[in-house]
Amino acid sequence: MDISAARPIDRFFASYSGDHRNELNQRIHVVAVPAILWSVVALLWCIPVGGTLLRSGIWAALAMFGAWMFYNRLSRRMGLGMLAVFFFCGCLCRLLEMRIGLDNLLWLAIGVFVVAWIAQFIGHKFEGRKPSFLTDLVYLLIGPAWVLAKLYRRMGWRY
């Protein structure tokens, strides 16, 4: 396939895959990228919303909506998958907020964020390549879609 003629999502995935060829690094990413995504949603979930009836979640909802628009423009099918991922992240944040409280959710999110990023950099040490986002920050958004695309391919679904 001529990569210059490919859809933008295919070009992003081809470039991202080029920085993630090592099998161990790929396995680390399959776990760490969703963990980072959830932790970012959870961190945003914990930002107070003063002067409203809403106690939490609005900043996370706005960020998830913005990211979803990016994914949906790249591919409607990927947009639907990421919508499901975001719904799960939001539900998990709400459940944890109710069970352990907002303060503990914040600390959990910080811990997951730090551990997952350490894992990512260990994976890239094995890879021998720098993370893609160091060349273009858009790859911070491509990582979750790349992991989801692996699931799509395993299930025989197109994106």
mmCIF file of C-alpha atoms in Angstrom:
data_model
loop_
_atom_site.group_PDB
_atom_site.id
_atom_site.type_symbol
_atom_site.label_atom_id
_atom_site.label_comp_id
_atom_site.label_asym_id
_atom_site.label_seq_id
_atom_site.Cartn_x
_atom_site.Cartn_y
_atom_site.Cartn_z
ATOM 1 C CA MET A 1 0.000 0.000 0.000
ATOM 2 C CA ASP A 2 1.244 3.453 -0.897
ATOM 3 C CA ILE A 3 1.372 5.169 2.487
ATOM 4 C CA SER A 4 1.047 8.633 0.901
ATOM 5 C CA ALA A 5 -2.362 7.596 -0.526
ATOM 6 C CA ALA A 6 -3.548 6.062 2.759
ATOM 7 C CA ARG A 7 -6.094 7.642 5.064
ATOM 8 C CA PRO A 8 -4.651 9.919 7.761
ATOM 9 C CA ILE A 9 -5.367 7.284 10.425
ATOM 10 C CA ASP A 10 -3.358 4.722 8.447
ATOM 11 C CA ARG A 11 -0.432 7.149 8.117
ATOM 12 C CA PHE A 12 -0.532 7.863 11.867
ATOM 13 C CA PHE A 13 -0.613 4.138 12.674
ATOM 14 C CA ALA A 14 2.211 3.360 10.238
ATOM 15 C CA SER A 15 4.410 6.023 11.803
ATOM 16 C CA TYR A 16 3.481 4.994 15.347
ATOM 17 C CA SER A 17 4.089 1.326 14.537
ATOM 18 C CA GLY A 18 7.546 2.232 13.258
ATOM 19 C CA ASP A 19 8.458 3.377 16.758
ATOM 20 C CA HIS A 20 6.889 0.285 18.342
ATOM 21 C CA ARG A 21 8.345 -2.806 16.668
ATOM 22 C CA ASN A 22 9.690 -4.586 19.740
ATOM 23 C CA GLU A 23 7.210 -7.198 20.976
ATOM 24 C CA LEU A 24 7.838 -6.448 24.663
ATOM 25 C CA ASN A 25 7.333 -2.729 24.067
ATOM 26 C CA GLN A 26 4.077 -3.448 22.234
ATOM 27 C CA ARG A 27 2.830 -5.595 25.114
ATOM 28 C CA ILE A 28 3.740 -2.897 27.609
ATOM 29 C CA HIS A 29 1.872 -0.343 25.499
ATOM 30 C CA VAL A 30 -1.259 -2.497 25.340
ATOM 31 C CA VAL A 31 -1.447 -2.265 29.136
ATOM 32 C CA ALA A 32 0.166 1.104 29.869
ATOM 33 C CA VAL A 33 -1.536 3.241 27.209
ATOM 34 C CA PRO A 34 -5.085 2.469 28.407
ATOM 35 C CA ALA A 35 -3.888 2.956 31.993
ATOM 36 C CA ILE A 36 -2.502 6.382 31.095
ATOM 37 C CA LEU A 37 -5.685 7.273 29.239
ATOM 38 C CA TRP A 38 -7.835 6.344 32.235
ATOM 39 C CA SER A 39 -5.516 8.147 34.652
ATOM 40 C CA VAL A 40 -5.658 11.355 32.607
ATOM 41 C CA VAL A 41 -9.458 11.150 32.538
ATOM 42 C CA ALA A 42 -9.442 10.533 36.289
ATOM 43 C CA LEU A 43 -7.073 13.446 36.934
ATOM 44 C CA LEU A 44 -9.341 15.732 34.937
ATOM 45 C CA TRP A 45 -12.330 14.227 36.752
ATOM 46 C CA CYS A 46 -10.861 15.427 40.042
ATOM 47 C CA ILE A 47 -10.518 19.088 39.048
ATOM 48 C CA PRO A 48 -13.063 21.036 41.101
ATOM 49 C CA VAL A 49 -15.851 22.879 39.333
ATOM 50 C CA GLY A 50 -16.581 25.895 41.458
ATOM 51 C CA GLY A 51 -19.873 27.724 41.326
ATOM 52 C CA THR A 52 -21.882 24.922 39.730
ATOM 53 C CA LEU A 53 -24.062 22.053 40.855
ATOM 54 C CA LEU A 54 -21.552 19.665 39.318
ATOM 55 C CA ARG A 55 -19.009 18.376 41.798
ATOM 56 C CA SER A 56 -16.734 16.532 39.394
ATOM 57 C CA GLY A 57 -16.262 15.210 35.911
ATOM 58 C CA ILE A 58 -17.005 18.218 33.732
ATOM 59 C CA TRP A 59 -13.384 18.802 32.692
ATOM 60 C CA ALA A 60 -12.978 15.099 31.950
ATOM 61 C CA ALA A 61 -16.182 15.109 29.909
ATOM 62 C CA LEU A 62 -15.041 18.119 27.890
ATOM 63 C CA ALA A 63 -11.611 16.584 27.241
ATOM 64 C CA MET A 64 -13.124 13.228 26.272
ATOM 65 C CA PHE A 65 -15.525 14.970 23.892
ATOM 66 C CA GLY A 66 -12.678 16.890 22.259
ATOM 67 C CA ALA A 67 -10.577 13.739 21.884
ATOM 68 C CA TRP A 68 -13.591 11.825 20.570
ATOM 69 C CA MET A 69 -14.083 14.460 17.858
ATOM 70 C CA PHE A 70 -10.454 13.919 16.787
ATOM 71 C CA TYR A 71 -10.906 10.119 16.622
ATOM 72 C CA ASN A 72 -14.272 10.360 14.888
ATOM 73 C CA ARG A 73 -12.790 12.578 12.172
ATOM 74 C CA LEU A 74 -10.024 10.042 11.570
ATOM 75 C CA SER A 75 -12.452 7.129 11.346
ATOM 76 C CA ARG A 76 -16.107 6.781 12.304
ATOM 77 C CA ARG A 77 -15.549 3.201 13.445
ATOM 78 C CA MET A 78 -12.576 4.231 15.567
ATOM 79 C CA GLY A 79 -14.698 7.096 16.885
ATOM 80 C CA LEU A 80 -17.362 4.638 18.021
ATOM 81 C CA GLY A 81 -14.770 2.439 19.699
ATOM 82 C CA MET A 82 -13.168 5.356 21.491
ATOM 83 C CA LEU A 83 -16.620 6.571 22.545
ATOM 84 C CA ALA A 84 -17.096 3.205 24.268
ATOM 85 C CA VAL A 85 -13.640 3.502 25.859
ATOM 86 C CA PHE A 86 -14.417 7.002 27.121
ATOM 87 C CA PHE A 87 -17.793 5.877 28.451
ATOM 88 C CA PHE A 88 -16.045 3.099 30.371
ATOM 89 C CA CYS A 89 -13.444 5.549 31.727
ATOM 90 C CA GLY A 90 -16.141 7.959 32.886
ATOM 91 C CA CYS A 91 -18.193 5.198 34.499
ATOM 92 C CA LEU A 92 -15.112 3.856 36.269
ATOM 93 C CA CYS A 93 -14.241 7.318 37.560
ATOM 94 C CA ARG A 94 -17.769 7.845 38.850
ATOM 95 C CA LEU A 95 -17.852 4.418 40.489
ATOM 96 C CA LEU A 96 -14.485 4.973 42.164
ATOM 97 C CA GLU A 97 -15.486 8.471 43.256
ATOM 98 C CA MET A 98 -18.560 7.016 44.962
ATOM 99 C CA ARG A 99 -16.614 4.128 46.552
ATOM 100 C CA ILE A 100 -13.327 5.722 47.614
ATOM 101 C CA GLY A 101 -13.992 9.460 47.362
ATOM 102 C CA LEU A 102 -12.580 12.163 45.142
ATOM 103 C CA ASP A 103 -9.361 12.625 47.125
ATOM 104 C CA ASN A 104 -8.487 8.932 46.943
ATOM 105 C CA LEU A 105 -9.423 8.847 43.255
ATOM 106 C CA LEU A 106 -6.930 11.647 42.712
ATOM 107 C CA TRP A 107 -4.144 9.726 44.458
ATOM 108 C CA LEU A 108 -5.008 6.526 42.593
ATOM 109 C CA ALA A 109 -4.934 8.388 39.275
ATOM 110 C CA ILE A 110 -1.546 9.927 40.100
ATOM 111 C CA GLY A 111 -0.155 6.513 41.028
ATOM 112 C CA VAL A 112 -1.466 4.820 37.877
ATOM 113 C CA PHE A 113 -0.192 7.695 35.730
ATOM 114 C CA VAL A 114 3.332 7.531 37.173
ATOM 115 C CA VAL A 115 3.625 3.724 37.073
ATOM 116 C CA ALA A 116 2.235 3.501 33.524
ATOM 117 C CA TRP A 117 4.626 6.168 32.218
ATOM 118 C CA ILE A 118 7.569 4.430 33.874
ATOM 119 C CA ALA A 119 6.479 1.231 32.110
ATOM 120 C CA GLN A 120 6.244 3.112 28.801
ATOM 121 C CA PHE A 121 9.788 4.432 29.090
ATOM 122 C CA ILE A 122 11.078 0.980 30.079
ATOM 123 C CA GLY A 123 9.404 -0.382 26.943
ATOM 124 C CA HIS A 124 11.067 2.259 24.828
ATOM 125 C CA LYS A 125 14.410 1.409 26.399
ATOM 126 C CA PHE A 126 13.946 -2.149 25.082
ATOM 127 C CA GLU A 127 12.732 -0.720 21.776
ATOM 128 C CA GLY A 128 15.778 1.485 21.386
ATOM 129 C CA ARG A 129 13.612 4.275 20.009
ATOM 130 C CA LYS A 130 12.207 7.405 21.574
ATOM 131 C CA PRO A 131 8.450 7.673 22.153
ATOM 132 C CA SER A 132 6.524 9.013 19.142
ATOM 133 C CA PHE A 133 5.045 11.934 21.069
ATOM 134 C CA LEU A 134 8.515 13.439 21.416
ATOM 135 C CA THR A 135 8.392 14.212 17.680
ATOM 136 C CA ASP A 136 4.720 15.248 17.540
ATOM 137 C CA LEU A 137 2.338 15.648 20.480
ATOM 138 C CA VAL A 138 -0.583 14.344 18.397
ATOM 139 C CA TYR A 139 0.846 10.865 19.040
ATOM 140 C CA LEU A 140 -0.373 11.178 22.635
ATOM 141 C CA LEU A 141 -3.830 10.817 21.063
ATOM 142 C CA ILE A 142 -2.760 8.201 18.506
ATOM 143 C CA GLY A 143 -1.495 5.739 21.148
ATOM 144 C CA PRO A 144 -4.939 4.818 22.527
ATOM 145 C CA ALA A 145 -6.374 4.444 19.010
ATOM 146 C CA TRP A 146 -3.386 2.290 17.996
ATOM 147 C CA VAL A 147 -4.061 -0.045 20.928
ATOM 148 C CA LEU A 148 -7.768 -0.138 20.071
ATOM 149 C CA ALA A 149 -6.895 -0.871 16.418
ATOM 150 C CA LYS A 150 -4.993 -3.954 17.626
ATOM 151 C CA LEU A 151 -8.222 -5.157 19.250
ATOM 152 C CA TYR A 152 -10.194 -4.336 16.098
ATOM 153 C CA ARG A 153 -7.788 -6.419 13.984
ATOM 154 C CA ARG A 154 -7.938 -9.312 16.438
ATOM 155 C CA MET A 155 -11.754 -9.233 16.281
ATOM 156 C CA GLY A 156 -11.711 -9.002 12.473
ATOM 157 C CA TRP A 157 -13.245 -5.502 12.524
ATOM 158 C CA ARG A 158 -12.313 -2.672 10.173
ATOM 159 C CA TYR A 159 -11.512 0.780 11.444
#
